[in-house]
Amino acid sequence: MSKTKRLVIIALFIAQATALNIVENFITLPIAVQGVKLGLANIITLLALLILGWKDAFLIVTLRCLLAALYGGNPVGFLFSISGGLLSTLIMVLMWKYLGRHISIVTISLMGAVGHNIGQLFVASLMIQDFRIYVYLPVLLVSALITGYIVGFVTTQTYNVLLKQNKQPF
């Protein structure tokens, strides 16, 4: 892949992830649990990891978090987003690198979702200076399993379509 093509794909992924992140803020889930989101931008993160590699996946997550915070005007939200996003990406990178041929994209997504919630909960515990907030972890883990499965399923389907169309994603 040429450098120009790679740069265009990275820019498109950043734009898509940022747009999904912003749109997701307007989606109201039918559950009254604070902090639970679908994590739609993670579809793009996982696709970036599969197609472009770990360095570009980290770049896309970092810029998506920064741009979404700038658009949303929420610096505290940035801390939660970047901590969850980077830990999630790290977990997915390690799983893909060391177990990728033995586990599914859905499993990688599930573990990334769990990591995302743990990263955010850690930042929250530091901000309020109280580790009792971890009693909230079981609720977040259940939501991570549901949303992680959805993200993993959509990513798998999208990746398979890209593979069929191009024999290589890009």
mmCIF file of C-alpha atoms in Angstrom:
data_model
loop_
_atom_site.group_PDB
_atom_site.id
_atom_site.type_symbol
_atom_site.label_atom_id
_atom_site.label_comp_id
_atom_site.label_asym_id
_atom_site.label_seq_id
_atom_site.Cartn_x
_atom_site.Cartn_y
_atom_site.Cartn_z
ATOM 1 C CA MET A 1 0.000 0.000 0.000
ATOM 2 C CA SER A 2 1.380 3.410 -0.937
ATOM 3 C CA LYS A 3 2.034 6.017 1.747
ATOM 4 C CA THR A 4 -0.618 8.286 0.249
ATOM 5 C CA LYS A 5 -3.257 5.554 0.244
ATOM 6 C CA ARG A 6 -2.381 4.625 3.832
ATOM 7 C CA LEU A 7 -2.652 8.260 4.927
ATOM 8 C CA VAL A 8 -6.061 8.612 3.257
ATOM 9 C CA ILE A 9 -7.326 5.439 4.934
ATOM 10 C CA ILE A 10 -6.071 6.641 8.327
ATOM 11 C CA ALA A 11 -7.787 10.010 7.820
ATOM 12 C CA LEU A 12 -11.037 8.284 6.832
ATOM 13 C CA PHE A 13 -10.861 5.996 9.851
ATOM 14 C CA ILE A 14 -10.242 8.968 12.171
ATOM 15 C CA ALA A 15 -13.213 10.823 10.662
ATOM 16 C CA GLN A 16 -15.476 7.763 10.888
ATOM 17 C CA ALA A 17 -14.468 6.963 14.466
ATOM 18 C CA THR A 18 -14.937 10.585 15.543
ATOM 19 C CA ALA A 19 -18.343 10.775 13.858
ATOM 20 C CA LEU A 20 -19.477 7.521 15.477
ATOM 21 C CA ASN A 21 -18.263 8.751 18.854
ATOM 22 C CA ILE A 22 -20.177 12.019 18.522
ATOM 23 C CA VAL A 23 -23.349 10.372 17.177
ATOM 24 C CA GLU A 24 -23.250 7.859 20.004
ATOM 25 C CA ASN A 25 -23.555 10.693 22.519
ATOM 26 C CA PHE A 26 -27.051 11.315 21.159
ATOM 27 C CA ILE A 27 -28.174 7.694 21.481
ATOM 28 C CA THR A 28 -30.167 7.006 24.606
ATOM 29 C CA LEU A 29 -29.955 3.418 25.774
ATOM 30 C CA PRO A 30 -33.050 1.851 27.356
ATOM 31 C CA ILE A 31 -31.139 1.191 30.577
ATOM 32 C CA ALA A 32 -30.564 3.692 33.342
ATOM 33 C CA VAL A 33 -26.912 2.894 33.976
ATOM 34 C CA GLN A 34 -24.550 5.848 33.988
ATOM 35 C CA GLY A 35 -21.564 5.503 31.662
ATOM 36 C CA VAL A 36 -22.801 2.618 29.522
ATOM 37 C CA LYS A 37 -22.332 3.255 25.809
ATOM 38 C CA LEU A 38 -22.344 1.093 22.711
ATOM 39 C CA GLY A 39 -18.718 1.819 21.794
ATOM 40 C CA LEU A 40 -19.395 2.092 18.076
ATOM 41 C CA ALA A 41 -16.119 3.918 17.401
ATOM 42 C CA ASN A 42 -14.335 0.753 18.490
ATOM 43 C CA ILE A 43 -15.505 -0.886 15.261
ATOM 44 C CA ILE A 44 -13.141 1.465 13.465
ATOM 45 C CA THR A 45 -10.346 0.880 15.986
ATOM 46 C CA LEU A 46 -10.569 -2.868 15.525
ATOM 47 C CA LEU A 47 -10.738 -2.566 11.733
ATOM 48 C CA ALA A 48 -7.670 -0.325 11.836
ATOM 49 C CA LEU A 49 -5.815 -2.907 13.895
ATOM 50 C CA LEU A 50 -6.727 -5.695 11.477
ATOM 51 C CA ILE A 51 -6.017 -3.724 8.309
ATOM 52 C CA LEU A 52 -3.319 -1.194 9.167
ATOM 53 C CA GLY A 53 -1.602 -2.527 12.274
ATOM 54 C CA TRP A 54 -1.116 -1.526 15.871
ATOM 55 C CA LYS A 55 0.659 1.813 15.412
ATOM 56 C CA ASP A 56 -2.089 3.228 13.242
ATOM 57 C CA ALA A 57 -4.771 1.811 15.550
ATOM 58 C CA PHE A 58 -3.235 3.725 18.477
ATOM 59 C CA LEU A 59 -2.970 6.873 16.355
ATOM 60 C CA ILE A 60 -6.619 6.625 15.322
ATOM 61 C CA VAL A 61 -7.815 6.085 18.905
ATOM 62 C CA THR A 62 -5.763 8.989 20.217
ATOM 63 C CA LEU A 63 -6.913 11.442 17.554
ATOM 64 C CA ARG A 64 -10.523 10.253 17.780
ATOM 65 C CA CYS A 65 -10.562 10.876 21.531
ATOM 66 C CA LEU A 66 -8.963 14.287 21.103
ATOM 67 C CA LEU A 67 -11.299 15.379 18.293
ATOM 68 C CA ALA A 68 -14.420 14.095 20.049
ATOM 69 C CA ALA A 69 -13.415 16.007 23.193
ATOM 70 C CA LEU A 70 -12.832 19.173 21.169
ATOM 71 C CA TYR A 71 -16.213 18.857 19.462
ATOM 72 C CA GLY A 72 -17.962 17.942 22.691
ATOM 73 C CA GLY A 73 -16.170 20.530 24.818
ATOM 74 C CA ASN A 74 -15.648 18.096 27.677
ATOM 75 C CA PRO A 75 -12.063 17.847 28.982
ATOM 76 C CA VAL A 76 -13.060 15.418 31.748
ATOM 77 C CA GLY A 77 -14.738 13.246 29.136
ATOM 78 C CA PHE A 78 -11.428 13.225 27.274
ATOM 79 C CA LEU A 79 -9.676 11.683 30.284
ATOM 80 C CA PHE A 80 -12.232 8.888 30.452
ATOM 81 C CA SER A 81 -12.222 8.371 26.703
ATOM 82 C CA ILE A 82 -8.449 8.306 26.248
ATOM 83 C CA SER A 83 -7.815 6.029 29.233
ATOM 84 C CA GLY A 84 -10.432 3.525 28.148
ATOM 85 C CA GLY A 85 -9.491 3.789 24.489
ATOM 86 C CA LEU A 86 -5.763 3.277 24.990
ATOM 87 C CA LEU A 87 -6.139 0.386 27.438
ATOM 88 C CA SER A 88 -8.722 -1.241 25.190
ATOM 89 C CA THR A 89 -6.478 -0.881 22.154
ATOM 90 C CA LEU A 90 -3.467 -2.235 24.040
ATOM 91 C CA ILE A 91 -5.426 -5.326 25.070
ATOM 92 C CA MET A 92 -6.741 -5.865 21.538
ATOM 93 C CA VAL A 93 -3.249 -5.405 20.043
ATOM 94 C CA LEU A 94 -1.746 -7.977 22.407
ATOM 95 C CA MET A 95 -4.551 -10.453 21.808
ATOM 96 C CA TRP A 96 -4.332 -10.037 18.033
ATOM 97 C CA LYS A 97 -0.546 -10.356 18.043
ATOM 98 C CA TYR A 98 -0.278 -13.386 20.306
ATOM 99 C CA LEU A 99 -3.621 -15.171 19.908
ATOM 100 C CA GLY A 100 -5.074 -13.797 16.670
ATOM 101 C CA ARG A 101 -5.056 -17.076 14.780
ATOM 102 C CA HIS A 102 -6.647 -18.929 17.689
ATOM 103 C CA ILE A 103 -9.450 -16.584 18.736
ATOM 104 C CA SER A 104 -12.182 -14.686 16.964
ATOM 105 C CA ILE A 105 -12.483 -10.981 16.297
ATOM 106 C CA VAL A 106 -15.509 -11.055 18.601
ATOM 107 C CA THR A 107 -13.350 -12.373 21.462
ATOM 108 C CA ILE A 108 -10.772 -9.653 20.850
ATOM 109 C CA SER A 109 -13.570 -7.076 20.900
ATOM 110 C CA LEU A 110 -15.011 -8.482 24.131
ATOM 111 C CA MET A 111 -11.666 -8.208 25.898
ATOM 112 C CA GLY A 112 -11.177 -4.707 24.510
ATOM 113 C CA ALA A 113 -14.580 -3.668 25.861
ATOM 114 C CA VAL A 114 -13.709 -5.026 29.299
ATOM 115 C CA GLY A 115 -10.387 -3.167 29.187
ATOM 116 C CA HIS A 116 -12.135 0.034 28.164
ATOM 117 C CA ASN A 117 -14.419 -0.101 31.184
ATOM 118 C CA ILE A 118 -11.571 -0.947 33.564
ATOM 119 C CA GLY A 119 -9.513 1.971 32.225
ATOM 120 C CA GLN A 120 -12.377 4.391 32.698
ATOM 121 C CA LEU A 121 -13.181 3.094 36.160
ATOM 122 C CA PHE A 122 -9.535 3.485 37.171
ATOM 123 C CA VAL A 123 -9.546 7.141 36.079
ATOM 124 C CA ALA A 124 -12.824 7.712 37.922
ATOM 125 C CA SER A 125 -11.366 6.199 41.100
ATOM 126 C CA LEU A 126 -8.359 8.512 40.872
ATOM 127 C CA MET A 127 -10.546 11.553 40.233
ATOM 128 C CA ILE A 128 -12.832 10.971 43.197
ATOM 129 C CA GLN A 129 -10.019 9.457 45.277
ATOM 130 C CA ASP A 130 -12.140 6.510 46.293
ATOM 131 C CA PHE A 131 -11.620 2.954 45.109
ATOM 132 C CA ARG A 132 -15.055 1.901 46.338
ATOM 133 C CA ILE A 133 -16.291 2.920 42.913
ATOM 134 C CA TYR A 134 -15.159 -0.534 41.783
ATOM 135 C CA VAL A 135 -18.429 -1.925 43.163
ATOM 136 C CA TYR A 136 -19.774 -0.614 39.854
ATOM 137 C CA LEU A 137 -17.477 -3.009 37.952
ATOM 138 C CA PRO A 138 -19.918 -5.959 37.645
ATOM 139 C CA VAL A 139 -22.490 -3.737 35.934
ATOM 140 C CA LEU A 140 -19.844 -2.396 33.564
ATOM 141 C CA LEU A 141 -18.560 -5.891 32.804
ATOM 142 C CA VAL A 142 -22.021 -7.101 31.836
ATOM 143 C CA SER A 143 -22.446 -4.099 29.558
ATOM 144 C CA ALA A 144 -18.961 -4.732 28.120
ATOM 145 C CA LEU A 145 -19.927 -8.279 27.185
ATOM 146 C CA ILE A 146 -23.033 -7.089 25.373
ATOM 147 C CA THR A 147 -21.499 -4.113 23.592
ATOM 148 C CA GLY A 148 -18.210 -5.918 22.941
ATOM 149 C CA TYR A 149 -20.101 -8.719 21.230
ATOM 150 C CA ILE A 150 -22.029 -6.269 19.042
ATOM 151 C CA VAL A 151 -18.868 -4.366 18.083
ATOM 152 C CA GLY A 152 -17.015 -7.620 17.381
ATOM 153 C CA PHE A 153 -19.835 -9.011 15.265
ATOM 154 C CA VAL A 154 -20.156 -5.841 13.166
ATOM 155 C CA THR A 155 -16.373 -5.646 12.780
ATOM 156 C CA THR A 156 -16.181 -9.288 11.664
ATOM 157 C CA GLN A 157 -18.915 -8.802 9.075
ATOM 158 C CA THR A 158 -17.359 -5.588 7.770
ATOM 159 C CA TYR A 159 -13.880 -7.095 7.606
ATOM 160 C CA ASN A 160 -15.164 -10.157 5.741
ATOM 161 C CA VAL A 161 -16.932 -7.965 3.166
ATOM 162 C CA LEU A 162 -13.748 -5.956 2.657
ATOM 163 C CA LEU A 163 -11.754 -9.159 2.214
ATOM 164 C CA LYS A 164 -14.214 -10.538 -0.356
ATOM 165 C CA GLN A 165 -14.257 -7.322 -2.355
ATOM 166 C CA ASN A 166 -10.522 -6.801 -2.468
ATOM 167 C CA LYS A 167 -8.896 -10.125 -1.549
ATOM 168 C CA GLN A 168 -6.914 -7.833 0.739
ATOM 169 C CA PRO A 169 -8.777 -5.154 2.682
ATOM 170 C CA PHE A 170 -6.927 -2.278 0.997
#
